[in-house]
Amino acid sequence: MYKAASSSSSILRAVTSSSRSATLFSFRSSFSSSLRSPSLIRRSFATSLPRLNHSKPFPLRFSSQIRAISPVLDRLQRTFSSMASEHPFKGIFTTLPKPGGGEFGKFYSLPALNDPRIDKLPYSIRILLESAIRNCDNFQVKKEDVEKIIDWENTAPKQVEIPFKPARVLLQDFTGVPAVVDLACMRDAMNKLGSDSNKINPLVPVDLVIDHSVQVDVARSENAVQANMELEFKRNKERFAFLKWGSTAFQNMLVVPPGSGIVHQVNLEYLGRVVFNTNGLLYPDSVVGTDSHTTMIDGLGVAGWGVGGIEAEATMLGQPMSMVLPGVVGFNLSGKLRNGVTATDLVLTVTQILRKHGVVGKFVEFYGDGMSELSLADRATIANMSPEYGATMGFFPVDHVTLQYLKLTGRSDETVAMIEAYLRANNMFVDYNEPQKECVYSSYLELNLDSVEPCISGPKRPHDRVPLKEMKADWHSCLDSKVGFKGFAIPKEVQEKVVKFSFNGQPAELKHGSVVIAAITSCTNTSNPSVMLGAALVAKKACELGLLVKPWTKTSLAPGSGVVTKYLLKSGLQKYLDQQGFNIVGYGCTTCIGNSGEIDESVGAAITENDIVAAAVLSGNRNFEGRVHPLTRANYLASPPLVVAYALAGTVDIDFEKEPIGKDKNGKDVFLRDIWPTTEEIAQVVQSSVLPDMFRATYESITKGNPMWNQLSVPENTLYSWDPNSTYVHEPPYFKDMTMDPPGPHSVKDAYCLLNLGDSITTDHISPAGSIHKDSPAAKFLLERGVDRRDFNSYGSRRGNDEIMARGTFANIRLVNKLLNGEVGPKTVHIPTGEKLSVFDAAMRYKAAGETTIILAGAEYGSGSSRDWAAKGPMLQGVKAVISKSFERIHRSNLVGMGIIPLCFKSGEDADTLGLTGKERYTIHLPTDISQIRPGQDVTVTADSGKSFTCTVRFDTEVELAYFNHGGILPYVIRNLSKQ
């Protein structure tokens, strides 16, 4: 029933796609909600049409769809009339009055249930409860599911399964391209099966923000933004055009053009609704996104988290998300940050605390007296790094600080009043001026904000926090220690080596720890005015004293939205950042995802020829080895002000308390304390420079695009015409030879081990990311097709081409494979012959011989950014199972979605303790009848060496077993839709 309704919503959404963005946005929201209120169905359609721009001819291709509307509406009205009378919770559907008369709308009232257990629920769990009640149809969502959530205190420890239907889906272009590719492929598959291909459409609102398109090719230039944008359009024209085609071919999809900002900042400042009011139906905003840092929206009180691209696609297609009801860690904040301590210092401290506590698969909910001292931007910074501390969400319930931010960012007074009234009426608002009812949490943590001290994290992991006062000692410890997360094994006798070289005709020098990249970047920090303006104040004070960043340090500034530029200009501080080389390079993700661009050849040569451990300092959230740049082995996360400070110092080998950053015009030593702004200084600049009109002006024009985007012409076909010669967009073989009957569970017999890996293998190690190395299989593929090396672009930009992405899987130059006896690099051993090959070449040799493969791994396999290609790539390489000590939540789900079996060793066991070398052949004794497999059951794995051990199969829900039975989540959806 829901699918039929949503299909009609998609037809109507197509009508509005030719109108202005505001009309598109309001109509998309209003019609989808009207489906739940039968009396509003026709009125929604009728009242929306006058909003269309009739100054242009109405597109002929919509005429047949319009004629189809009437009978569909008749059927839907009958369906929903029946559903409305049968809704299990119709008794708590009530009106929310306006203070001055009239009503805001209707909603499902949690207090009306009169259940005392609800008052003790964490606020994040109340959002799940409301969704379950509103969507309860005793089919997709059952009354039993609602009871499980109400009884959360008792059911969560039992790992019970619940369905969840988020209000919307958020994509960015790197994950958006493969999502649209998959949708296009699914249409083709439906067509080949003889079904209506137009059934394949997003059935919930999809917001796609093109933000990962900024490669820092041009830096330290006043023309960097335009120059980089032109280069990106030259490289990515085909990819951008494909997304633009998707926005017209698929209904219910809004594409925000490149150059608008980072997806998470745009979501925070503009897309986040907090409460939907759609044709009078009120309900909380909730969102799942294909980037793990979707959690940033949790700082706004919107429940949101990252899911795999595969899971997001299923959500788009109307499938309820199946999730284990999570435990919730209550994090009590008290006190106030000391003068000079930044939100970045706080989030790095919180990350370390939560990593130590263990919060994987859990929600973290913040509360306490310290909340009033944290700005919304500070909260968003903490929420953003949920993936780094391992939680599903880092949630901040809505309070007065949230409402103030909504007004600051241009939301109307009426909208804010509606949000407050709804959340108060439904017991989802926290008023710290009133006595607080104690929520019950699964476990408790606390932090006095006064105890937080300046710090950075690195050199290879976000949770390896280093207090600033200990940085010099920690750096020398890293030089001394053996190669690892905190070690480089540099012999003592060469640690002080100085390499002199010529940079653009000037004398230059590098040593271990020299900063060659300094980037103010990433959604984590660029949405926070206090740290951005703080960095600008550091630059100003340094300029006034005559300090300048060395010219061979590649500096860049990539704001999360145009609002940042507006307040930097308003404050008069942008010019000082420019003088220090932090010119704006574009609006989007840059260095944090490996889009650092090339460093100068002379600098690169000095590093490689002398084995220098060069450093990058960035205001990002990820610093895994090989991610930022291949030549920066040490990568530190720091606040934007500290990024500027380290750039000025030119090295991470410095004790800021005791050693000067440089000398002023008079030759006097200048210390960090001399250029560090006070908290009060920053607050004054924020107060006078960050204004609501800036947000309104920025986002009123956000969907107008730019001339280069608007000039892209795309076909109007609803089936995509694949170009077999394209190196950007290629039809993947996921549905080749697909039939209507599910294939059932696949067996794993006598499989070879493709890779034997250790702990903390991230999606950066697995999934293609960053630049394409000149000696890689992907580079060879591109060269064979006439692509010049300078046009390789990044893996992220080529995510729409499975042939390149399969070749880039496990191509990370820092990969450590035990089959190679400690050798680092993207290689493995082809067991039958003993040859050392690239991982891709070995995998293809196994596939050609008809052999299956598995992967052995340690703890936290798949940690880091959620990437669908970390599952799609291994599947295309022929991997049938991964056996590890533990999995990152999203990656495990993605493996299931692609039909790969995730298994965990028993506690205390791993490949090493079991004496496995990886050179054995493995058989997984899994039943071939799906009815004989249970979520979380134990299975026996045997090796041809005679060893046998027990593993837990990590299919966590019955729904995941259904996906496995169909060969993955997408074939499951296609078969279900084909039968309707």
CSV table of N, CA and C in Angstrom, one decimal, residues 787-904:
chain,number,residue,atom,x,y,z
A,787,VAL,N,43.4,8.0,-21.3
A,787,VAL,CA,43.2,9.1,-20.3
A,787,VAL,C,44.6,9.5,-19.8
A,788,ASP,N,44.9,10.7,-20.0
A,788,ASP,CA,46.2,11.2,-19.6
A,788,ASP,C,46.3,11.2,-18.1
A,789,ARG,N,47.5,11.0,-17.5
A,789,ARG,CA,47.7,10.9,-16.1
A,789,ARG,C,47.2,12.2,-15.4
A,790,ARG,N,47.3,13.4,-15.9
A,790,ARG,CA,46.9,14.6,-15.3
A,790,ARG,C,45.4,14.7,-15.2
A,791,ASP,N,44.7,13.8,-16.0
A,791,ASP,CA,43.2,13.8,-16.0
A,791,ASP,C,42.7,12.6,-15.2
A,792,PHE,N,43.5,11.9,-14.5
A,792,PHE,CA,43.1,10.7,-13.7
A,792,PHE,C,41.9,11.1,-12.7
A,793,ASN,N,42.0,12.3,-12.1
A,793,ASN,CA,41.1,12.7,-11.1
A,793,ASN,C,41.2,11.8,-9.9
A,794,SER,N,40.3,11.8,-9.0
A,794,SER,CA,40.3,11.0,-7.8
A,794,SER,C,39.4,9.8,-8.0
A,795,TYR,N,39.6,8.8,-7.1
A,795,TYR,CA,38.7,7.6,-7.1
A,795,TYR,C,37.3,8.1,-6.8
A,796,GLY,N,37.2,9.0,-5.8
A,796,GLY,CA,35.8,9.5,-5.5
A,796,GLY,C,35.0,10.0,-6.7
A,797,SER,N,35.7,10.7,-7.5
A,797,SER,CA,35.0,11.3,-8.7
A,797,SER,C,34.6,10.2,-9.7
A,798,ARG,N,35.2,9.0,-9.6
A,798,ARG,CA,35.0,7.9,-10.6
A,798,ARG,C,34.2,6.8,-9.9
A,799,ARG,N,33.5,7.1,-8.8
A,799,ARG,CA,32.7,6.1,-8.2
A,799,ARG,C,31.5,5.5,-9.0
A,800,GLY,N,31.2,6.2,-10.1
A,800,GLY,CA,30.2,5.7,-11.0
A,800,GLY,C,30.7,4.6,-12.0
A,801,ASN,N,32.0,4.3,-11.9
A,801,ASN,CA,32.5,3.3,-12.8
A,801,ASN,C,33.0,2.1,-12.0
A,802,ASP,N,32.3,1.0,-12.1
A,802,ASP,CA,32.7,-0.2,-11.3
A,802,ASP,C,34.0,-0.8,-11.8
A,803,GLU,N,34.4,-0.6,-13.0
A,803,GLU,CA,35.6,-1.2,-13.5
A,803,GLU,C,36.8,-0.5,-12.9
A,804,ILE,N,36.7,0.8,-12.6
A,804,ILE,CA,37.8,1.5,-12.0
A,804,ILE,C,37.8,1.2,-10.5
A,805,MET,N,36.6,1.2,-9.9
A,805,MET,CA,36.5,1.0,-8.5
A,805,MET,C,36.9,-0.3,-8.0
A,806,ALA,N,36.6,-1.4,-8.8
A,806,ALA,CA,37.0,-2.7,-8.5
A,806,ALA,C,38.6,-2.8,-8.5
A,807,ARG,N,39.2,-2.1,-9.4
A,807,ARG,CA,40.6,-2.1,-9.5
A,807,ARG,C,41.3,-1.3,-8.4
A,808,GLY,N,40.5,-0.3,-7.8
A,808,GLY,CA,41.0,0.5,-6.7
A,808,GLY,C,40.7,-0.1,-5.3
A,809,THR,N,40.0,-1.2,-5.3
A,809,THR,CA,39.7,-1.8,-4.0
A,809,THR,C,41.0,-2.4,-3.4
A,810,PHE,N,41.3,-2.2,-2.2
A,810,PHE,CA,42.5,-2.6,-1.5
A,810,PHE,C,43.8,-2.1,-2.2
A,811,ALA,N,43.7,-0.9,-2.8
A,811,ALA,CA,44.8,-0.3,-3.5
A,811,ALA,C,45.6,0.7,-2.6
A,812,ASN,N,45.3,0.8,-1.3
A,812,ASN,CA,45.9,1.7,-0.4
A,812,ASN,C,47.4,1.4,-0.3
A,813,ILE,N,48.2,2.4,-0.4
A,813,ILE,CA,49.6,2.2,-0.3
A,813,ILE,C,50.1,1.8,1.1
A,814,ARG,N,49.3,2.0,2.1
A,814,ARG,CA,49.6,1.7,3.5
A,814,ARG,C,49.0,0.4,4.0
A,815,LEU,N,48.4,-0.3,3.1
A,815,LEU,CA,47.8,-1.6,3.5
A,815,LEU,C,48.9,-2.6,4.0
A,816,VAL,N,48.7,-3.2,5.1
A,816,VAL,CA,49.6,-4.2,5.7
A,816,VAL,C,48.9,-5.6,5.6
A,817,ASN,N,49.4,-6.5,4.8
A,817,ASN,CA,48.9,-7.8,4.5
A,817,ASN,C,49.8,-8.8,5.1
A,818,LYS,N,49.4,-9.6,6.0
A,818,LYS,CA,50.3,-10.6,6.7
A,818,LYS,C,50.8,-11.6,5.7
A,819,LEU,N,50.1,-11.8,4.6
A,819,LEU,CA,50.6,-12.8,3.6
A,819,LEU,C,52.0,-12.3,3.0
A,820,LEU,N,52.3,-11.0,3.2
A,820,LEU,CA,53.5,-10.5,2.6
A,820,LEU,C,54.6,-10.3,3.7
A,821,ASN,N,54.3,-10.9,4.8
A,821,ASN,CA,55.4,-10.9,5.9
A,821,ASN,C,55.8,-9.5,6.3
A,822,GLY,N,54.9,-8.6,6.5
A,822,GLY,CA,55.2,-7.2,6.9
A,822,GLY,C,55.4,-6.2,5.9
A,823,GLU,N,55.5,-6.6,4.6
A,823,GLU,CA,55.7,-5.6,3.5
A,823,GLU,C,54.4,-4.7,3.4
A,824,VAL,N,54.6,-3.4,3.3
A,824,VAL,CA,53.5,-2.5,3.2
A,824,VAL,C,53.1,-2.2,1.7
A,825,GLY,N,51.9,-2.2,1.4
A,825,GLY,CA,51.5,-1.9,0.0
A,825,GLY,C,50.3,-2.7,-0.5
A,826,PRO,N,49.7,-2.3,-1.6
A,826,PRO,CA,48.5,-2.9,-2.1
A,826,PRO,C,48.8,-4.2,-2.9
A,827,LYS,N,49.5,-5.1,-2.2
A,827,LYS,CA,49.8,-6.4,-2.9
A,827,LYS,C,49.3,-7.6,-2.1
A,828,THR,N,49.3,-8.7,-2.7
A,828,THR,CA,49.0,-10.0,-2.0
A,828,THR,C,49.7,-11.1,-2.7
A,829,VAL,N,49.6,-12.3,-2.1
A,829,VAL,CA,50.2,-13.5,-2.7
A,829,VAL,C,49.1,-14.4,-3.3
A,830,HIS,N,49.3,-14.7,-4.5
A,830,HIS,CA,48.3,-15.7,-5.2
A,830,HIS,C,48.8,-17.0,-4.7
A,831,ILE,N,48.0,-17.6,-3.8
A,831,ILE,CA,48.4,-18.8,-3.0
A,831,ILE,C,48.8,-20.0,-4.0
A,832,PRO,N,48.0,-20.3,-5.0
A,832,PRO,CA,48.4,-21.5,-5.8
A,832,PRO,C,49.8,-21.4,-6.5
A,833,THR,N,50.1,-20.2,-6.9
A,833,THR,CA,51.4,-20.0,-7.6
A,833,THR,C,52.5,-19.4,-6.7
A,834,GLY,N,52.1,-18.7,-5.6
A,834,GLY,CA,53.1,-18.1,-4.8
A,834,GLY,C,53.5,-16.7,-5.4
A,835,GLU,N,52.9,-16.3,-6.5
A,835,GLU,CA,53.3,-15.0,-7.1
A,835,GLU,C,52.7,-13.8,-6.2
A,836,LYS,N,53.5,-12.7,-6.2
A,836,LYS,CA,53.1,-11.5,-5.6
A,836,LYS,C,52.5,-10.6,-6.6
A,837,LEU,N,51.2,-10.3,-6.4
A,837,LEU,CA,50.4,-9.6,-7.4
A,837,LEU,C,49.7,-8.4,-6.7
A,838,SER,N,49.2,-7.5,-7.5
A,838,SER,CA,48.2,-6.5,-7.0
A,838,SER,C,47.0,-7.3,-6.5
A,839,VAL,N,46.3,-6.7,-5.5
A,839,VAL,CA,45.1,-7.4,-5.0
A,839,VAL,C,44.1,-7.7,-6.1
A,840,PHE,N,43.9,-6.7,-6.9
A,840,PHE,CA,42.9,-6.9,-8.0
A,840,PHE,C,43.3,-8.0,-9.0
A,841,ASP,N,44.6,-8.0,-9.4
A,841,ASP,CA,45.1,-9.0,-10.3
A,841,ASP,C,45.0,-10.4,-9.7
A,842,ALA,N,45.3,-10.5,-8.4
A,842,ALA,CA,45.2,-11.8,-7.8
A,842,ALA,C,43.7,-12.2,-7.7
A,843,ALA,N,42.8,-11.3,-7.4
A,843,ALA,CA,41.4,-11.6,-7.3
A,843,ALA,C,40.8,-12.1,-8.6
A,844,MET,N,41.3,-11.4,-9.7
A,844,MET,CA,40.8,-11.8,-11.0
A,844,MET,C,41.3,-13.1,-11.5
A,845,ARG,N,42.5,-13.5,-11.0
A,845,ARG,CA,43.1,-14.8,-11.4
A,845,ARG,C,42.3,-15.9,-10.7
A,846,TYR,N,41.9,-15.6,-9.4
A,846,TYR,CA,41.1,-16.6,-8.7
A,846,TYR,C,39.7,-16.7,-9.4
A,847,LYS,N,39.1,-15.6,-9.8
A,847,LYS,CA,37.8,-15.7,-10.4
A,847,LYS,C,37.8,-16.4,-11.7
A,848,ALA,N,38.9,-16.1,-12.5
A,848,ALA,CA,39.0,-16.8,-13.8
A,848,ALA,C,39.1,-18.3,-13.6
A,849,ALA,N,39.7,-18.7,-12.5
A,849,ALA,CA,39.9,-20.2,-12.3
A,849,ALA,C,38.7,-20.8,-11.6
A,850,GLY,N,37.6,-19.9,-11.3
A,850,GLY,CA,36.4,-20.4,-10.7
A,850,GLY,C,36.6,-20.6,-9.2
A,851,GLU,N,37.6,-20.0,-8.6
A,851,GLU,CA,37.8,-20.2,-7.1
A,851,GLU,C,37.2,-19.0,-6.4
A,852,THR,N,36.7,-19.3,-5.2
A,852,THR,CA,36.1,-18.3,-4.3
A,852,THR,C,37.2,-17.8,-3.3
A,853,THR,N,37.0,-16.7,-2.7
A,853,THR,CA,38.0,-16.1,-1.8
A,853,THR,C,37.3,-15.6,-0.5
A,854,ILE,N,38.0,-15.5,0.6
A,854,ILE,CA,37.6,-14.9,1.8
A,854,ILE,C,38.7,-13.9,2.3
A,855,ILE,N,38.3,-13.1,3.3
A,855,ILE,CA,39.3,-12.2,3.9
A,855,ILE,C,39.4,-12.5,5.4
A,856,LEU,N,40.6,-12.6,6.0
A,856,LEU,CA,40.7,-12.7,7.4
A,856,LEU,C,41.1,-11.3,7.9
A,857,ALA,N,40.6,-10.9,9.1
A,857,ALA,CA,40.9,-9.6,9.6
A,857,ALA,C,40.8,-9.6,11.1
A,858,GLY,N,41.3,-8.5,11.7
A,858,GLY,CA,41.3,-8.3,13.1
A,858,GLY,C,40.1,-7.5,13.6
A,859,ALA,N,40.3,-6.7,14.6
A,859,ALA,CA,39.2,-5.9,15.2
A,859,ALA,C,38.9,-4.6,14.4
A,860,GLU,N,37.7,-4.2,14.6
A,860,GLU,CA,37.2,-2.9,14.0
A,860,GLU,C,37.4,-2.9,12.5
A,861,TYR,N,37.1,-4.0,11.8
A,861,TYR,CA,37.2,-4.1,10.4
A,861,TYR,C,36.2,-3.2,9.8
A,862,GLY,N,36.6,-2.3,8.8
A,862,GLY,CA,35.7,-1.4,8.2
A,862,GLY,C,35.4,-0.1,8.9
A,863,SER,N,36.2,0.3,9.9
A,863,SER,CA,36.0,1.5,10.6
A,863,SER,C,36.3,2.7,9.6
A,864,GLY,N,35.8,3.9,10.1
A,864,GLY,CA,36.0,5.1,9.2
A,864,GLY,C,34.8,5.4,8.5
A,865,SER,N,34.9,6.2,7.4
A,865,SER,CA,33.8,6.7,6.6
A,865,SER,C,33.0,5.5,6.1
A,866,SER,N,31.6,5.7,6.1
A,866,SER,CA,30.8,4.7,5.5
A,866,SER,C,30.9,4.8,3.9
A,867,ARG,N,31.3,3.7,3.3
A,867,ARG,CA,31.5,3.7,1.9
A,867,ARG,C,31.0,2.4,1.3
A,868,ASP,N,30.0,2.6,0.4
A,868,ASP,CA,29.4,1.4,-0.2
A,868,ASP,C,30.4,0.6,-1.0
A,869,TRP,N,31.4,1.3,-1.6
A,869,TRP,CA,32.4,0.6,-2.4
A,869,TRP,C,33.4,-0.2,-1.6
A,870,ALA,N,33.4,0.0,-0.3
A,870,ALA,CA,34.2,-0.9,0.6
A,870,ALA,C,33.5,-2.3,0.7
A,871,ALA,N,32.2,-2.4,0.2
A,871,ALA,CA,31.6,-3.7,0.1
A,871,ALA,C,31.4,-4.1,-1.3
A,872,LYS,N,31.0,-3.1,-2.2
A,872,LYS,CA,30.9,-3.4,-3.6
A,872,LYS,C,32.2,-3.9,-4.2
A,873,GLY,N,33.3,-3.2,-3.9
A,873,GLY,CA,34.6,-3.6,-4.5
A,873,GLY,C,35.0,-5.1,-4.2
A,874,PRO,N,35.0,-5.5,-2.9
A,874,PRO,CA,35.3,-6.9,-2.6
A,874,PRO,C,34.3,-7.8,-3.3
A,875,MET,N,33.0,-7.5,-3.4
A,875,MET,CA,32.1,-8.4,-4.0
A,875,MET,C,32.5,-8.6,-5.5
A,876,LEU,N,32.8,-7.5,-6.2
A,876,LEU,CA,33.2,-7.6,-7.6
A,876,LEU,C,34.5,-8.3,-7.7
A,877,GLN,N,35.4,-8.3,-6.7
A,877,GLN,CA,36.6,-9.1,-6.7
A,877,GLN,C,36.4,-10.5,-6.4
A,878,GLY,N,35.2,-10.9,-6.0
A,878,GLY,CA,34.9,-12.3,-5.8
A,878,GLY,C,35.0,-12.8,-4.4
A,879,VAL,N,35.1,-11.8,-3.4
A,879,VAL,CA,35.1,-12.2,-2.0
A,879,VAL,C,33.7,-12.6,-1.6
A,880,LYS,N,33.7,-13.8,-0.9
A,880,LYS,CA,32.4,-14.3,-0.4
A,880,LYS,C,32.1,-14.2,1.0
A,881,ALA,N,33.2,-14.0,1.8
A,881,ALA,CA,33.0,-13.8,3.3
A,881,ALA,C,34.2,-13.1,3.9
A,882,VAL,N,33.9,-12.4,5.0
A,882,VAL,CA,35.0,-11.7,5.8
A,882,VAL,C,34.9,-12.3,7.2
A,883,ILE,N,36.0,-12.8,7.7
A,883,ILE,CA,36.0,-13.3,9.1
A,883,ILE,C,36.9,-12.3,9.9
A,884,SER,N,36.4,-11.7,10.9
A,884,SER,CA,37.1,-10.7,11.6
A,884,SER,C,36.8,-10.8,13.1
A,885,LYS,N,37.6,-10.1,14.0
A,885,LYS,CA,37.3,-10.0,15.4
A,885,LYS,C,36.1,-9.2,15.7
A,886,SER,N,35.9,-8.1,14.9
A,886,SER,CA,34.7,-7.2,15.0
A,886,SER,C,34.6,-6.4,13.8
A,887,PHE,N,33.4,-5.8,13.6
A,887,PHE,CA,33.1,-5.0,12.4
A,887,PHE,C,32.6,-3.6,12.9
A,888,GLU,N,32.9,-2.6,12.0
A,888,GLU,CA,32.2,-1.3,12.2
A,888,GLU,C,30.8,-1.5,11.7
A,889,ARG,N,29.8,-0.8,12.4
A,889,ARG,CA,28.4,-1.1,12.2
A,889,ARG,C,28.0,-0.9,10.8
A,890,ILE,N,28.3,0.2,10.1
A,890,ILE,CA,27.8,0.5,8.8
A,890,ILE,C,28.4,-0.5,7.8
A,891,HIS,N,29.7,-0.7,8.0
A,891,HIS,CA,30.3,-1.6,7.0
A,891,HIS,C,29.8,-3.0,7.0
A,892,ARG,N,29.5,-3.5,8.2
A,892,ARG,CA,28.9,-4.9,8.3
A,892,ARG,C,27.6,-4.9,7.6
A,893,SER,N,26.8,-3.9,7.8
A,893,SER,CA,25.5,-3.8,7.1
A,893,SER,C,25.7,-3.8,5.5
A,894,ASN,N,26.7,-3.0,5.1
A,894,ASN,CA,27.0,-3.0,3.7
A,894,ASN,C,27.4,-4.3,3.1
A,895,LEU,N,28.2,-5.1,3.8
A,895,LEU,CA,28.7,-6.4,3.4
A,895,LEU,C,27.4,-7.3,3.2
A,896,VAL,N,26.5,-7.2,4.1
A,896,VAL,CA,25.3,-8.0,4.0
A,896,VAL,C,24.5,-7.6,2.8
A,897,GLY,N,24.5,-6.2,2.6
A,897,GLY,CA,23.7,-5.7,1.4
A,897,GLY,C,24.3,-6.1,0.1
A,898,MET,N,25.5,-6.5,0.0
A,898,MET,CA,26.1,-6.9,-1.2
A,898,MET,C,26.3,-8.5,-1.3
A,899,GLY,N,25.7,-9.1,-0.3
A,899,GLY,CA,25.7,-10.6,-0.3
A,899,GLY,C,27.0,-11.3,0.2
A,900,ILE,N,27.8,-10.5,0.9
A,900,ILE,CA,29.0,-11.0,1.5
A,900,ILE,C,28.7,-11.5,2.9
A,901,ILE,N,29.2,-12.6,3.3
A,901,ILE,CA,28.9,-13.1,4.7
A,901,ILE,C,29.9,-12.5,5.7
A,902,PRO,N,29.4,-11.8,6.7
A,902,PRO,CA,30.3,-11.3,7.8
A,902,PRO,C,30.3,-12.3,8.9
A,903,LEU,N,31.4,-12.7,9.4
A,903,LEU,CA,31.6,-13.7,10.5
A,903,LEU,C,32.6,-13.1,11.5
A,904,CYS,N,32.3,-13.4,12.8
A,904,CYS,CA,33.2,-12.9,13.8
A,904,CYS,C,33.8,-14.1,14.5
